[in-house]
mmCIF file of C-alpha atoms in Angstrom:
data_model
loop_
_atom_site.group_PDB
_atom_site.id
_atom_site.type_symbol
_atom_site.label_atom_id
_atom_site.label_comp_id
_atom_site.label_asym_id
_atom_site.label_seq_id
_atom_site.Cartn_x
_atom_site.Cartn_y
_atom_site.Cartn_z
ATOM 1 C CA ASP U 763 29.901 46.305 48.907
ATOM 2 C CA THR U 764 30.797 49.155 46.473
ATOM 3 C CA GLU U 765 29.302 51.894 48.353
ATOM 4 C CA VAL U 766 31.078 54.831 50.216
ATOM 5 C CA THR U 767 28.395 55.781 52.996
ATOM 6 C CA GLN U 768 28.568 59.116 54.445
ATOM 7 C CA THR U 769 25.884 60.803 56.925
ATOM 8 C CA PRO U 770 23.961 62.963 57.551
ATOM 9 C CA LYS U 771 23.083 63.506 54.643
ATOM 10 C CA HIS U 772 22.123 67.190 55.515
ATOM 11 C CA LEU U 773 23.733 68.994 58.320
ATOM 12 C CA VAL U 774 22.820 72.208 59.522
ATOM 13 C CA MET U 775 24.949 73.628 62.430
ATOM 14 C CA GLY U 776 25.197 76.841 64.578
ATOM 15 C CA MET U 777 28.699 78.979 64.664
ATOM 16 C CA THR U 778 29.696 77.995 67.742
ATOM 17 C CA ASN U 779 28.364 74.124 67.174
ATOM 18 C CA LYS U 780 30.869 71.574 67.086
ATOM 19 C CA LYS U 781 29.274 68.026 65.067
ATOM 20 C CA SER U 782 31.169 65.721 62.827
ATOM 21 C CA LEU U 783 30.368 64.261 59.749
ATOM 22 C CA LYS U 784 31.341 60.017 58.756
ATOM 23 C CA CYS U 785 32.277 58.374 56.082
ATOM 24 C CA GLU U 786 32.094 54.279 56.013
ATOM 25 C CA GLN U 787 33.797 52.089 53.565
ATOM 26 C CA HIS U 788 33.928 48.139 53.107
ATOM 27 C CA MET U 789 35.788 47.106 50.331
ATOM 28 C CA GLY U 790 39.311 47.146 51.696
ATOM 29 C CA HIS U 791 40.447 50.868 49.836
ATOM 30 C CA ARG U 792 43.553 51.821 52.261
ATOM 31 C CA ALA U 793 43.213 55.364 50.572
ATOM 32 C CA MET U 794 40.103 58.272 51.708
ATOM 33 C CA TYR U 795 39.303 61.162 51.104
ATOM 34 C CA TRP U 796 37.838 64.646 52.010
ATOM 35 C CA TYR U 797 37.060 66.877 49.432
ATOM 36 C CA LYS U 798 34.482 70.182 49.998
ATOM 37 C CA GLN U 799 32.441 71.162 46.658
ATOM 38 C CA LYS U 800 31.207 74.663 46.644
ATOM 39 C CA ALA U 801 28.193 75.669 44.292
ATOM 40 C CA LYS U 802 28.859 75.232 40.723
ATOM 41 C CA LYS U 803 32.560 74.573 41.681
ATOM 42 C CA PRO U 804 34.685 71.439 41.213
ATOM 43 C CA PRO U 805 35.523 69.069 44.507
ATOM 44 C CA GLU U 806 38.329 70.828 45.840
ATOM 45 C CA LEU U 807 40.908 68.617 47.866
ATOM 46 C CA MET U 808 40.648 68.866 51.508
ATOM 47 C CA PHE U 809 42.759 65.439 52.905
ATOM 48 C CA VAL U 810 43.517 62.457 52.196
ATOM 49 C CA TYR U 811 44.486 59.758 54.231
ATOM 50 C CA SER U 812 47.188 56.416 53.250
ATOM 51 C CA TYR U 813 46.397 53.714 54.910
ATOM 52 C CA GLU U 814 45.543 55.604 57.997
ATOM 53 C CA LYS U 815 47.325 58.162 58.325
ATOM 54 C CA LEU U 816 47.348 61.520 57.546
ATOM 55 C CA SER U 817 49.046 62.285 54.674
ATOM 56 C CA ILE U 818 48.542 65.087 52.340
ATOM 57 C CA ASN U 819 46.686 68.944 54.076
ATOM 58 C CA GLU U 820 45.726 70.661 51.308
ATOM 59 C CA SER U 821 45.980 74.332 53.884
ATOM 60 C CA VAL U 822 42.667 74.143 55.558
ATOM 61 C CA PRO U 823 41.526 75.373 58.418
ATOM 62 C CA SER U 824 42.237 74.374 61.819
ATOM 63 C CA ARG U 825 38.390 74.050 62.233
ATOM 64 C CA PHE U 826 38.159 71.224 60.280
ATOM 65 C CA SER U 827 39.579 68.288 61.602
ATOM 66 C CA PRO U 828 40.187 64.888 60.354
ATOM 67 C CA GLU U 829 39.515 61.743 62.320
ATOM 68 C CA CYS U 830 40.419 57.903 60.230
ATOM 69 C CA PRO U 831 40.500 55.438 63.363
ATOM 70 C CA ASN U 832 40.705 52.371 61.445
ATOM 71 C CA SER U 833 40.843 51.640 57.358
ATOM 72 C CA SER U 834 36.717 51.534 57.167
ATOM 73 C CA LEU U 835 36.351 55.207 58.667
ATOM 74 C CA LEU U 836 36.487 58.152 58.270
ATOM 75 C CA ASN U 837 35.572 61.475 60.177
ATOM 76 C CA LEU U 838 35.403 65.191 59.578
ATOM 77 C CA HIS U 839 34.809 66.781 62.869
ATOM 78 C CA LEU U 840 33.453 70.888 62.655
ATOM 79 C CA HIS U 841 33.673 73.029 65.428
ATOM 80 C CA ALA U 842 33.496 76.748 64.633
ATOM 81 C CA LEU U 843 32.880 77.052 61.258
ATOM 82 C CA GLN U 844 31.808 79.928 58.777
ATOM 83 C CA PRO U 845 28.824 80.480 56.802
ATOM 84 C CA GLU U 846 31.112 80.220 53.675
ATOM 85 C CA ASP U 847 32.289 77.187 55.167
ATOM 86 C CA SER U 848 28.380 75.898 53.769
ATOM 87 C CA ALA U 849 29.014 73.467 51.438
ATOM 88 C CA LEU U 850 28.601 69.916 49.515
ATOM 89 C CA TYR U 851 31.458 67.442 51.606
ATOM 90 C CA LEU U 852 31.908 64.579 49.885
ATOM 91 C CA CYS U 853 34.094 61.982 51.348
ATOM 92 C CA ALA U 854 36.317 58.804 48.222
ATOM 93 C CA SER U 855 38.330 56.317 48.969
ATOM 94 C CA SER U 856 40.868 54.374 46.203
ATOM 95 C CA SER U 857 42.356 51.383 47.084
ATOM 96 C CA LEU U 858 45.774 52.049 46.588
ATOM 97 C CA ALA U 859 47.331 55.151 47.010
ATOM 98 C CA LYS U 860 48.154 54.908 43.361
ATOM 99 C CA ASN U 861 44.476 54.979 42.455
ATOM 100 C CA VAL U 862 44.767 52.348 40.003
ATOM 101 C CA TYR U 863 41.359 51.487 40.570
ATOM 102 C CA GLY U 864 40.102 54.429 40.439
ATOM 103 C CA TYR U 865 38.425 55.889 43.141
ATOM 104 C CA THR U 866 34.325 55.869 44.667
ATOM 105 C CA PHE U 867 32.075 58.591 46.573
ATOM 106 C CA GLY U 868 30.228 58.972 48.218
ATOM 107 C CA SER U 869 26.587 61.107 47.972
ATOM 108 C CA GLY U 870 27.478 63.156 49.740
ATOM 109 C CA THR U 871 26.626 65.715 53.707
ATOM 110 C CA ARG U 872 24.924 69.118 52.954
ATOM 111 C CA LEU U 873 26.319 71.509 55.675
ATOM 112 C CA THR U 874 24.500 74.285 56.106
ATOM 113 C CA VAL U 875 26.240 76.718 58.875
ATOM 114 C CA VAL U 876 24.167 79.703 59.654
ATOM 115 C CA ALA R 592 52.023 70.416 39.106
ATOM 116 C CA GLN R 593 48.474 68.860 37.354
ATOM 117 C CA LYS R 594 45.879 71.097 35.505
ATOM 118 C CA VAL R 595 42.331 70.450 34.251
ATOM 119 C CA THR R 596 40.770 71.989 31.809
ATOM 120 C CA GLN R 597 37.437 72.260 30.220
ATOM 121 C CA ALA R 598 36.640 75.051 28.632
ATOM 122 C CA GLN R 599 32.823 74.596 27.662
ATOM 123 C CA THR R 600 31.376 75.650 31.111
ATOM 124 C CA GLU R 601 27.832 75.567 29.305
ATOM 125 C CA ILE R 602 26.283 73.390 26.576
ATOM 126 C CA SER R 603 22.603 73.120 26.044
ATOM 127 C CA VAL R 604 21.215 70.693 22.394
ATOM 128 C CA VAL R 605 17.916 69.284 21.899
ATOM 129 C CA GLU R 606 16.950 66.018 22.258
ATOM 130 C CA LYS R 607 18.729 62.965 20.113
ATOM 131 C CA GLU R 608 21.466 65.355 19.118
ATOM 132 C CA ASP R 609 25.745 64.034 20.088
ATOM 133 C CA VAL R 610 27.283 66.124 21.945
ATOM 134 C CA THR R 611 31.362 66.633 22.554
ATOM 135 C CA LEU R 612 32.731 67.679 25.951
ATOM 136 C CA ASP R 613 35.845 68.871 25.770
ATOM 137 C CA CYS R 614 39.045 67.963 28.564
ATOM 138 C CA VAL R 615 42.027 68.578 28.126
ATOM 139 C CA TYR R 616 45.167 68.349 30.774
ATOM 140 C CA GLU R 617 48.553 69.064 32.236
ATOM 141 C CA THR R 618 50.405 66.888 34.074
ATOM 142 C CA ARG R 619 54.873 66.196 34.161
ATOM 143 C CA ASP R 620 54.405 62.262 35.386
ATOM 144 C CA THR R 621 54.640 59.965 32.851
ATOM 145 C CA THR R 622 51.871 57.392 35.384
ATOM 146 C CA TYR R 623 48.430 58.970 35.410
ATOM 147 C CA TYR R 624 44.524 58.670 35.653
ATOM 148 C CA LEU R 625 42.469 60.262 33.766
ATOM 149 C CA PHE R 626 38.508 60.263 34.472
ATOM 150 C CA TRP R 627 35.710 61.691 33.659
ATOM 151 C CA TYR R 628 32.314 62.122 36.465
ATOM 152 C CA LYS R 629 28.672 63.121 36.400
ATOM 153 C CA GLN R 630 27.647 64.863 38.790
ATOM 154 C CA PRO R 631 22.962 65.051 38.667
ATOM 155 C CA PRO R 632 21.423 67.742 40.813
ATOM 156 C CA SER R 633 21.146 65.074 43.173
ATOM 157 C CA GLY R 634 24.491 65.466 44.155
ATOM 158 C CA GLU R 635 26.311 62.974 43.785
ATOM 159 C CA LEU R 636 29.670 62.152 41.636
ATOM 160 C CA VAL R 637 29.273 59.436 38.749
ATOM 161 C CA PHE R 638 32.033 57.262 38.027
ATOM 162 C CA LEU R 639 31.777 57.456 33.951
ATOM 163 C CA ILE R 640 35.211 56.485 32.635
ATOM 164 C CA ARG R 641 38.699 55.677 33.680
ATOM 165 C CA ARG R 642 41.644 55.969 31.205
ATOM 166 C CA ASN R 643 45.652 55.044 32.844
ATOM 167 C CA SER R 644 48.278 57.269 30.860
ATOM 168 C CA PHE R 645 49.463 53.726 28.679
ATOM 169 C CA ASP R 646 46.426 53.060 27.050
ATOM 170 C CA GLU R 647 45.398 55.437 23.986
ATOM 171 C CA GLN R 648 42.412 53.209 23.272
ATOM 172 C CA ASN R 649 39.036 54.737 22.499
ATOM 173 C CA GLU R 650 36.508 53.383 24.201
ATOM 174 C CA ILE R 651 32.894 53.196 23.465
ATOM 175 C CA SER R 652 29.869 51.796 26.013
ATOM 176 C CA GLY R 653 26.619 52.213 24.565
ATOM 177 C CA ARG R 654 25.840 55.906 24.075
ATOM 178 C CA TYR R 655 28.972 56.798 25.676
ATOM 179 C CA SER R 656 32.564 57.325 23.663
ATOM 180 C CA TRP R 657 35.713 58.341 24.918
ATOM 181 C CA ASN R 658 39.389 60.441 22.636
ATOM 182 C CA PHE R 659 41.978 59.985 24.476
ATOM 183 C CA GLN R 660 44.965 61.700 22.542
ATOM 184 C CA LYS R 661 48.416 62.050 24.453
ATOM 185 C CA SER R 662 49.800 63.793 21.239
ATOM 186 C CA THR R 663 47.570 66.963 22.000
ATOM 187 C CA SER R 664 46.484 65.958 25.783
ATOM 188 C CA SER R 665 43.349 65.243 25.224
ATOM 189 C CA PHE R 666 40.817 63.401 26.482
ATOM 190 C CA ASN R 667 36.764 64.128 24.912
ATOM 191 C CA PHE R 668 33.712 62.877 26.049
ATOM 192 C CA THR R 669 30.590 62.207 23.020
ATOM 193 C CA ILE R 670 27.313 61.284 24.367
ATOM 194 C CA THR R 671 25.122 60.231 20.517
ATOM 195 C CA ALA R 672 21.901 60.545 20.906
ATOM 196 C CA SER R 673 21.697 62.036 23.957
ATOM 197 C CA GLN R 674 18.242 62.203 26.300
ATOM 198 C CA VAL R 675 16.855 64.648 28.806
ATOM 199 C CA VAL R 676 18.741 62.100 30.984
ATOM 200 C CA ASP R 677 22.064 62.554 30.228
ATOM 201 C CA SER R 678 21.038 66.441 31.978
ATOM 202 C CA ALA R 679 24.088 67.392 35.098
ATOM 203 C CA VAL R 680 27.352 68.168 35.524
ATOM 204 C CA TYR R 681 30.018 66.366 33.781
ATOM 205 C CA PHE R 682 33.445 66.804 35.568
ATOM 206 C CA CYS R 683 37.049 65.365 34.018
ATOM 207 C CA ALA R 684 39.393 64.763 35.889
ATOM 208 C CA LEU R 685 43.238 63.582 36.156
ATOM 209 C CA SER R 686 45.343 61.789 38.810
ATOM 210 C CA GLY R 687 48.908 62.148 39.365
ATOM 211 C CA LEU R 688 51.211 62.829 41.713
ATOM 212 C CA ASP R 689 51.273 66.023 44.350
ATOM 213 C CA SER R 690 54.662 67.860 44.422
ATOM 214 C CA GLY R 691 56.387 66.070 46.997
ATOM 215 C CA GLY R 692 55.697 62.542 44.538
ATOM 216 C CA SER R 693 54.836 60.423 46.919
ATOM 217 C CA ASN R 694 50.526 61.319 47.345
ATOM 218 C CA TYR R 695 48.264 60.742 44.237
ATOM 219 C CA LYS R 696 46.002 63.493 43.895
ATOM 220 C CA LEU R 697 42.418 63.515 41.729
ATOM 221 C CA THR R 698 42.521 67.251 40.211
ATOM 222 C CA PHE R 699 39.036 68.176 38.409
ATOM 223 C CA GLY R 700 38.267 70.556 35.692
ATOM 224 C CA LYS R 701 35.555 73.448 36.417
ATOM 225 C CA GLY R 702 32.836 70.951 35.025
ATOM 226 C CA THR R 703 30.846 71.250 32.202
ATOM 227 C CA LEU R 704 27.154 71.625 32.352
ATOM 228 C CA LEU R 705 24.997 69.593 30.028
ATOM 229 C CA THR R 706 21.124 70.854 29.375
ATOM 230 C CA VAL R 707 19.373 68.003 27.233
ATOM 231 C CA ASN R 708 15.834 69.696 26.324
ATOM 232 C CA PRO R 709 13.040 67.555 24.978
#
């Protein structure tokens, strides 16, 4: 299995809702990432997990809460989002924190906040 | 700090033309990795190539070729005989240590939108 699977593919949520994005990989990668991509912009790093521990938080608002329950799963919990949080959320993994073997990206979750 | 510059925002070519996408990077690391990704309208990021900082060998893969020059901090990407299916946003990216020196981060350029017209 050489894929990163993200669910759901599309999500519409209200500003008072609580939802979660899920990311799964079975490649044995020990580094996992969340990126946010607005339209016509490059992906921007949000969080990095290395060996299931949060190692980088790029000053992301607390309404985004990451979780790494095990080495194969990465979640992003969403609460009280704003319309400007609408974006494509990409998950990625890499085999080592040093990224020697590069990154594998999921196909993303398109989030719309209404 | 690391930075990737893709000066070409949009490029439009006619099918079968060759096209080169430019990428210039900045980093203080001596060990780093450079990538090119393709993002079609469907949104997924498709990995094209990875280069480490010690390997300046150019590479050709089918219609794709890459020219890595450390002297000019450039990692340019050429598509030969372009096809309509090559239409996408192409991102150059750099993986290097963060400011704390303990984690690798992947930093993207702003991307180049390539449109190949029939």
